[in-house]
N, CA, C and O atoms as a MOPAC input file, in Angstrom:
PM7 MOZYME 1SCF
protein

 N    -12.23800 1    16.22500 1    16.72100 1
 C    -11.19900 1    15.73800 1    15.86800 1
 C    -10.28900 1    16.91200 1    15.50400 1
 O    -10.76800 1    18.00600 1    15.20800 1
 N     -9.00800 1    16.68400 1    15.52700 1
 C     -8.02900 1    17.71900 1    15.22400 1
 C     -7.61400 1    17.64900 1    13.75900 1
 O     -7.29200 1    16.57200 1    13.25600 1
 N     -7.62000 1    18.76400 1    13.08800 1
 C     -7.21100 1    18.84800 1    11.69500 1
 C     -5.74400 1    19.25700 1    11.63800 1
 O     -5.34400 1    20.25400 1    12.23800 1
 N     -4.95500 1    18.48300 1    10.91700 1
 C     -3.52300 1    18.78000 1    10.78000 1
 C     -3.30700 1    19.46600 1     9.44100 1
 O     -3.70300 1    18.95000 1     8.39600 1
 N     -2.68500 1    20.61500 1     9.48100 1
 C     -2.42800 1    21.35400 1     8.24900 1
 C     -1.00400 1    21.12700 1     7.78500 1
 O     -0.10600 1    20.90400 1     8.59600 1
 N     -0.79800 1    21.18500 1     6.47100 1
 C      0.53300 1    21.02000 1     5.91100 1
 C      0.93600 1    19.56500 1     5.83200 1
 O      0.16300 1    18.66500 1     6.15900 1
 N      2.17200 1    19.35100 1     5.38800 1
 C      2.70000 1    18.00000 1     5.25600 1
 C      3.25300 1    17.51000 1     6.58000 1
 O      3.77600 1    18.29400 1     7.37200 1
 N      3.13600 1    16.19900 1     6.82100 1
 C      3.76100 1    15.66600 1     8.03000 1
 C      5.28100 1    15.69800 1     7.89200 1
 O      5.80000 1    15.63200 1     6.77800 1
 N      5.98300 1    15.79600 1     8.98300 1
 C      7.44300 1    15.80500 1     8.98200 1
 C      7.92500 1    14.35900 1     9.02100 1
 O      7.89200 1    13.72300 1    10.07400 1
 N      8.37100 1    13.83900 1     7.88300 1
 C      8.82300 1    12.45400 1     7.77100 1
 C     10.32100 1    12.45900 1     7.51200 1
 O     10.80100 1    13.14900 1     6.61200 1
 N     11.05100 1    11.69500 1     8.29400 1
 C     12.48800 1    11.56900 1     8.11400 1
 C     12.76100 1    10.32400 1     7.26900 1
 O     12.35300 1     9.21800 1     7.62500 1
 N     13.45000 1    10.51800 1     6.15600 1
 C     13.76200 1     9.42100 1     5.23500 1
 C     15.22200 1     9.02600 1     5.39100 1
 O     16.05000 1     9.84400 1     5.79200 1
 N     15.54400 1     7.76100 1     5.07200 1
 C     14.63800 1     6.67600 1     4.70200 1
 C     13.81400 1     6.23300 1     5.89400 1
 O     14.20100 1     6.42300 1     7.04700 1
 N     12.65500 1     5.63100 1     5.59100 1
 C     11.74800 1     5.18000 1     6.64300 1
 C     10.95600 1     3.96600 1     6.18100 1
 O     10.77800 1     3.74400 1     4.98400 1
 N     10.48200 1     3.18300 1     7.14800 1
 C      9.56900 1     2.09000 1     6.82800 1
 C      8.20300 1     2.70400 1     6.53200 1
 O      7.74600 1     3.58300 1     7.26300 1
 N      7.55800 1     2.25000 1     5.47600 1
 C      6.25000 1     2.79400 1     5.11600 1
 C      5.28900 1     1.64300 1     4.88300 1
 O      5.65800 1     0.61200 1     4.32200 1
 N      4.05100 1     1.83300 1     5.31800 1
 C      3.03000 1     0.80400 1     5.15500 1
 C      1.91000 1     1.30200 1     4.25700 1
 O      1.37800 1     2.39600 1     4.44500 1
 N      1.56600 1     0.47800 1     3.27900 1
 C      0.43700 1     0.73300 1     2.39500 1
 C     -0.62600 1    -0.31100 1     2.72700 1
 O     -0.30900 1    -1.49300 1     2.86000 1
 N     -1.86200 1     0.10400 1     2.86000 1
 C     -2.97300 1    -0.82200 1     3.07300 1
 C     -3.69200 1    -0.95500 1     1.73800 1
 O     -4.18600 1     0.02300 1     1.17800 1
 N     -3.73700 1    -2.16400 1     1.25200 1
 C     -4.26100 1    -2.43300 1    -0.08800 1
 C     -5.54100 1    -3.24800 1     0.02700 1
 O     -5.58600 1    -4.24700 1     0.74500 1
 N     -6.57600 1    -2.82100 1    -0.68000 1
 C     -7.85000 1    -3.53800 1    -0.68300 1
 C     -8.17400 1    -3.94300 1    -2.11800 1
 O     -8.11600 1    -3.12700 1    -3.03800 1
 N     -8.51000 1    -5.19800 1    -2.28600 1
 C     -8.87400 1    -5.72900 1    -3.59300 1
 C     -9.78800 1    -6.92200 1    -3.43000 1
 O    -10.20600 1    -7.25300 1    -2.32000 1
 N    -10.09600 1    -7.56700 1    -4.54800 1
 C    -11.01900 1    -8.70100 1    -4.50100 1
 C    -10.31000 1   -10.04600 1    -4.46900 1
 O    -10.92200 1   -11.04800 1    -4.10000 1
 N     -9.02500 1   -10.09600 1    -4.84900 1
 C     -8.34800 1   -11.38000 1    -4.98400 1
 C     -6.94900 1   -11.30900 1    -4.36600 1
 O     -6.08000 1   -10.58600 1    -4.85200 1
 N     -6.74900 1   -12.06100 1    -3.29900 1
 C     -5.47100 1   -12.04700 1    -2.58900 1
 C     -4.30200 1   -12.40300 1    -3.51000 1
 O     -3.26300 1   -11.74400 1    -3.48300 1
 N     -4.47700 1   -13.44700 1    -4.32300 1
 C     -3.37200 1   -13.89300 1    -5.17200 1
 C     -3.02800 1   -12.86800 1    -6.24700 1
 O     -1.85900 1   -12.71500 1    -6.60200 1
 N     -4.01700 1   -12.17700 1    -6.75900 1
 C     -3.75000 1   -11.12200 1    -7.75100 1
 C     -3.03700 1    -9.94300 1    -7.09500 1
 O     -2.13300 1    -9.35900 1    -7.69200 1
 N     -3.42800 1    -9.59100 1    -5.88500 1
 C     -2.72800 1    -8.51200 1    -5.17600 1
 C     -1.26700 1    -8.89700 1    -4.97700 1
 O     -0.37700 1    -8.07000 1    -5.17100 1
 N     -1.01400 1   -10.14600 1    -4.59200 1
 C      0.35700 1   -10.61700 1    -4.41500 1
 C      1.14600 1   -10.49500 1    -5.71400 1
 O      2.29600 1   -10.05600 1    -5.69900 1
 N      0.54300 1   -10.87700 1    -6.83400 1
 C      1.21000 1   -10.77400 1    -8.13900 1
 C      1.46300 1    -9.32000 1    -8.51900 1
 O      2.54800 1    -8.98000 1    -8.99200 1
 N      0.47700 1    -8.47100 1    -8.31800 1
 C      0.59700 1    -7.04700 1    -8.66400 1
 C      1.70800 1    -6.39900 1    -7.86100 1
 O      2.54200 1    -5.68300 1    -8.41500 1
 N      1.72400 1    -6.64500 1    -6.55600 1
 C      2.77200 1    -6.08200 1    -5.70500 1
 C      4.13500 1    -6.60200 1    -6.14800 1
 O      5.09700 1    -5.83600 1    -6.20900 1
 N      4.23000 1    -7.88800 1    -6.45600 1
 C      5.48600 1    -8.45200 1    -6.93800 1
 C      5.97400 1    -7.79700 1    -8.21400 1
 O      7.17700 1    -7.60900 1    -8.39200 1
 N      5.05800 1    -7.44700 1    -9.10600 1
 C      5.42300 1    -6.77200 1   -10.35400 1
 C      5.86300 1    -5.32700 1   -10.11400 1
 O      6.75000 1    -4.82600 1   -10.80600 1
 N      5.25700 1    -4.66500 1    -9.15100 1
 C      5.54000 1    -3.25000 1    -8.88400 1
 C      6.82400 1    -3.06900 1    -8.08200 1
 O      7.62300 1    -2.17600 1    -8.36600 1
 N      7.01400 1    -3.92000 1    -7.08400 1
 C      8.13500 1    -3.73200 1    -6.15800 1
 C      9.41900 1    -4.33300 1    -6.71800 1
 O      9.45100 1    -5.49000 1    -7.13800 1
 N     10.46400 1    -3.53500 1    -6.71500 1
 C     11.77400 1    -3.98700 1    -7.18400 1
 C     12.77900 1    -3.90500 1    -6.05300 1
 O     13.96000 1    -3.62700 1    -6.26300 1
 N     12.28700 1    -4.15300 1    -4.85100 1
 C     13.11100 1    -4.09700 1    -3.65200 1
 C     12.45700 1    -4.96400 1    -2.59000 1
 O     11.36800 1    -5.49600 1    -2.80600 1
 N     13.10700 1    -5.11000 1    -1.45200 1
 C     12.57500 1    -5.94100 1    -0.36900 1
 C     11.26900 1    -5.36300 1     0.17100 1
 O     11.11900 1    -4.14800 1     0.30100 1
 N     10.33500 1    -6.25000 1     0.47900 1
 C      9.06200 1    -5.84200 1     1.06600 1
 C      8.46100 1    -7.00800 1     1.82000 1
 O      8.86700 1    -8.15800 1     1.65000 1
 N      7.48900 1    -6.69200 1     2.65300 1
 C      6.70500 1    -7.68800 1     3.37300 1
 C      5.24700 1    -7.42000 1     3.04700 1
 O      4.77000 1    -6.29400 1     3.18500 1
 N      4.54000 1    -8.45300 1     2.61400 1
 C      3.12100 1    -8.32800 1     2.28400 1
 C      2.35700 1    -9.32300 1     3.14600 1
 O      2.60100 1   -10.52800 1     3.09600 1
 N      1.42600 1    -8.79400 1     3.93800 1
 C      0.66300 1    -9.63600 1     4.85900 1
 C     -0.83200 1    -9.51700 1     4.61000 1
 O     -1.35700 1    -8.43200 1     4.35600 1
 N     -1.50000 1   -10.65100 1     4.68900 1
 C     -2.95200 1   -10.67700 1     4.64200 1
 C     -3.46700 1   -10.19200 1     5.98600 1
 O     -3.01000 1   -10.66300 1     7.02800 1
 N     -4.41000 1    -9.26100 1     5.98100 1
 C     -4.92800 1    -8.71600 1     7.23200 1
 C     -6.38500 1    -9.10100 1     7.47400 1
 O     -6.68400 1    -9.72200 1     8.49400 1
 N     -7.29300 1    -8.75600 1     6.57500 1
 C     -8.71900 1    -8.97700 1     6.82300 1
 C     -9.45600 1    -9.34700 1     5.54100 1
 O     -9.00100 1    -9.07500 1     4.43000 1
 N    -10.61800 1    -9.98200 1     5.74000 1
 C    -11.58600 1   -10.18700 1     4.66600 1
 C    -12.82600 1    -9.38400 1     5.03800 1
 O    -13.13600 1    -9.21800 1     6.21800 1
 N    -13.52500 1    -8.89100 1     4.03600 1
 C    -14.76400 1    -8.17400 1     4.31900 1
 C    -15.79200 1    -9.15100 1     4.88800 1
 O    -15.63800 1   -10.36700 1     4.77700 1
 N    -16.81900 1    -8.61000 1     5.48700 1
 C    -17.82400 1    -9.43100 1     6.15400 1
 C    -18.44500 1   -10.46900 1     5.21900 1
 O    -18.70700 1   -11.60000 1     5.62900 1
 N    -18.67700 1   -10.09000 1     3.98600 1
 C    -19.26700 1   -11.02300 1     3.02100 1
 C    -18.21000 1   -11.77900 1     2.22000 1
 O    -18.55200 1   -12.60500 1     1.37300 1
 N    -16.93500 1   -11.50700 1     2.47800 1
 C    -15.85600 1   -12.23600 1     1.82600 1
 C    -15.49700 1   -11.76800 1     0.43300 1
 O    -14.70700 1   -12.42300 1    -0.24700 1
 N    -16.04800 1   -10.66900 1    -0.00700 1
 C    -15.77200 1   -10.19600 1    -1.36600 1
 C    -14.41900 1    -9.50600 1    -1.46300 1
 O    -13.73000 1    -9.62900 1    -2.47600 1
 N    -14.03200 1    -8.77800 1    -0.41200 1
 C    -12.80100 1    -8.00200 1    -0.46200 1
 C    -11.79000 1    -8.52300 1     0.54800 1
 O    -12.14000 1    -9.11500 1     1.56900 1
 N    -10.52800 1    -8.28400 1     0.22700 1
 C     -9.43100 1    -8.66800 1     1.10000 1
 C     -8.56400 1    -7.43400 1     1.34400 1
 O     -8.37300 1    -6.60500 1     0.45400 1
 N     -8.04400 1    -7.33200 1     2.56400 1
 C     -7.15200 1    -6.24000 1     2.93100 1
 C     -5.76500 1    -6.81200 1     3.18300 1
 O     -5.61200 1    -7.79900 1     3.90400 1
 N     -4.75500 1    -6.18700 1     2.58500 1
 C     -3.37700 1    -6.62300 1     2.77000 1
 C     -2.52400 1    -5.41100 1     3.11400 1
 O     -2.81000 1    -4.29400 1     2.68400 1
 N     -1.47700 1    -5.64500 1     3.89000 1
 C     -0.56400 1    -4.57100 1     4.26800 1
 C      0.79100 1    -4.83000 1     3.63200 1
 O      1.36300 1    -5.91100 1     3.76900 1
 N      1.29300 1    -3.82100 1     2.93400 1
 C      2.60200 1    -3.85500 1     2.29300 1
 C      3.53800 1    -2.97300 1     3.09800 1
 O      3.26400 1    -1.79000 1     3.29500 1
 N      4.63300 1    -3.53700 1     3.56100 1
 C      5.62200 1    -2.79300 1     4.33400 1
 C      6.94300 1    -2.80900 1     3.57900 1
 O      7.42400 1    -3.87100 1     3.18500 1
 N      7.52700 1    -1.63700 1     3.37800 1
 C      8.81000 1    -1.53300 1     2.69100 1
 C      9.53500 1    -0.27700 1     3.15500 1
 O      8.91700 1     0.62600 1     3.71900 1
 N     10.81900 1    -0.21700 1     2.92600 1
 C     11.58600 1     0.97800 1     3.24900 1
 C     11.59700 1     1.88800 1     2.02600 1
 O     11.95100 1     1.45900 1     0.92800 1
 N     11.20600 1     3.14800 1     2.22100 1
 C     11.24700 1     4.13100 1     1.13400 1
 C     12.35400 1     5.13500 1     1.41500 1
 O     12.59000 1     5.52200 1     2.55900 1
 N     13.01700 1     5.54300 1     0.36100 1
 C     14.17000 1     6.43100 1     0.49100 1
 C     13.79000 1     7.90100 1     0.55400 1
 O     14.49500 1     8.71200 1     1.15400 1
 N     12.65100 1     8.24100 1    -0.08200 1
 C     12.23700 1     9.64500 1    -0.12000 1
 C     10.75800 1     9.73800 1    -0.49100 1
 O     10.11800 1     8.73300 1    -0.80100 1
 N     10.23500 1    10.94400 1    -0.45300 1
 C      8.82300 1    11.17900 1    -0.74400 1
 C      8.45700 1    10.76100 1    -2.16300 1
 O      7.37200 1    10.22800 1    -2.39400 1
 N      9.34400 1    10.99700 1    -3.09800 1
 C      9.07900 1    10.63400 1    -4.49000 1
 C      8.87300 1     9.12300 1    -4.62400 1
 O      7.93100 1     8.68100 1    -5.28200 1
 N      9.74800 1     8.33700 1    -4.00400 1
 C      9.60800 1     6.88700 1    -4.06800 1
 C      8.30200 1     6.43700 1    -3.38700 1
 O      7.59100 1     5.57600 1    -3.90600 1
 N      8.00200 1     7.01900 1    -2.24200 1
 C      6.77500 1     6.69300 1    -1.52200 1
 C      5.54600 1     6.97400 1    -2.38800 1
 O      4.64400 1     6.14100 1    -2.48200 1
 N      5.51400 1     8.13900 1    -3.01400 1
 C      4.37800 1     8.53200 1    -3.84800 1
 C      4.28800 1     7.70600 1    -5.12900 1
 O      3.18800 1     7.42200 1    -5.60200 1
 N      5.43000 1     7.31600 1    -5.69500 1
 C      5.44800 1     6.50700 1    -6.91500 1
 C      4.85000 1     5.13200 1    -6.66400 1
 O      4.04400 1     4.65000 1    -7.46000 1
 N      5.23700 1     4.50100 1    -5.57000 1
 C      4.67700 1     3.19100 1    -5.22500 1
 C      3.17000 1     3.32100 1    -5.02100 1
 O      2.39900 1     2.50300 1    -5.52200 1
 N      2.75300 1     4.35100 1    -4.28300 1
 C      1.33200 1     4.57500 1    -4.04400 1
 C      0.58300 1     4.72900 1    -5.37400 1
 O     -0.46200 1     4.10900 1    -5.56700 1
 N      1.10100 1     5.53700 1    -6.27500 1
 C      0.42800 1     5.79200 1    -7.55200 1
 C      0.29700 1     4.51500 1    -8.38500 1
 O     -0.74300 1     4.27700 1    -8.99900 1
 N      1.34500 1     3.69800 1    -8.40600 1
 C      1.28700 1     2.44900 1    -9.17200 1
 C      0.23700 1     1.50000 1    -8.59500 1
 O     -0.48400 1     0.83800 1    -9.34200 1
 N      0.15400 1     1.43800 1    -7.28200 1
 C     -0.85200 1     0.58900 1    -6.65000 1
 C     -2.25500 1     1.14600 1    -6.88000 1
 O     -3.15700 1     0.41800 1    -7.29200 1
 N     -2.43100 1     2.42600 1    -6.61600 1
 C     -3.75500 1     3.05400 1    -6.65100 1
 C     -4.36500 1     3.09100 1    -8.05000 1
 O     -5.58900 1     3.10100 1    -8.18100 1
 N     -3.55100 1     3.11100 1    -9.08300 1
 C     -4.08000 1     3.19900 1   -10.44200 1
 C     -4.26300 1     1.83600 1   -11.08800 1
 O     -4.77200 1     1.75500 1   -12.20600 1
 N     -3.86400 1     0.76600 1   -10.41900 1
 C     -4.03600 1    -0.55700 1   -11.00000 1
 C     -5.53000 1    -0.91000 1   -10.96100 1
 O     -6.17300 1    -0.76000 1    -9.92200 1
 N     -6.07600 1    -1.37300 1   -12.07500 1
 C     -7.51800 1    -1.61700 1   -12.14200 1
 C     -8.03600 1    -2.70700 1   -11.20400 1
 O     -9.22500 1    -2.71500 1   -10.88500 1
 N     -7.18300 1    -3.62000 1   -10.75600 1
 C     -7.64000 1    -4.69500 1    -9.87300 1
 C     -7.52100 1    -4.35100 1    -8.39400 1
 O     -7.95200 1    -5.12100 1    -7.53600 1
 N     -6.93700 1    -3.19400 1    -8.10000 1
 C     -6.83500 1    -2.74700 1    -6.72200 1
 C     -7.92800 1    -1.69600 1    -6.49900 1
 O     -8.00700 1    -0.70200 1    -7.22000 1
 N     -8.75500 1    -1.93200 1    -5.50200 1
 C     -9.90000 1    -1.05800 1    -5.26700 1
 C     -9.54900 1     0.18400 1    -4.45900 1
 O    -10.11400 1     1.25300 1    -4.68800 1
 N     -8.59600 1     0.04700 1    -3.49200 1
 C     -8.25500 1     1.19000 1    -2.64600 1
 C     -6.86600 1     0.97300 1    -2.04500 1
 O     -6.45800 1    -0.15400 1    -1.76400 1
 N     -6.14800 1     2.09500 1    -1.85600 1
 C     -4.85700 1     2.07400 1    -1.17400 1
 C     -4.88200 1     3.17800 1    -0.13400 1
 O     -5.23400 1     4.31900 1    -0.43400 1
 N     -4.50900 1     2.83400 1     1.08100 1
 C     -4.43400 1     3.81400 1     2.15800 1
 C     -3.00400 1     3.89100 1     2.64100 1
 O     -2.70100 1     4.66000 1     3.55400 1

């Protein structure tokens, strides 16, 4: 496996995808709707093997690193969202 050092070179604006994992699809949809104040696409991707967790992908255009990181932080710190990648 190759280790990449430093920050990746990202040209903004760019389409960015967040992978969101939580327990309730409808709550994730509501949370994303409350956080996002711009156009986005939210798609259901997978359910865990036992059906407890759901994975959704959020796609939106970000203007810069600050906006990208702000969206990530709002998602990642929400108590009903278990993980954001």
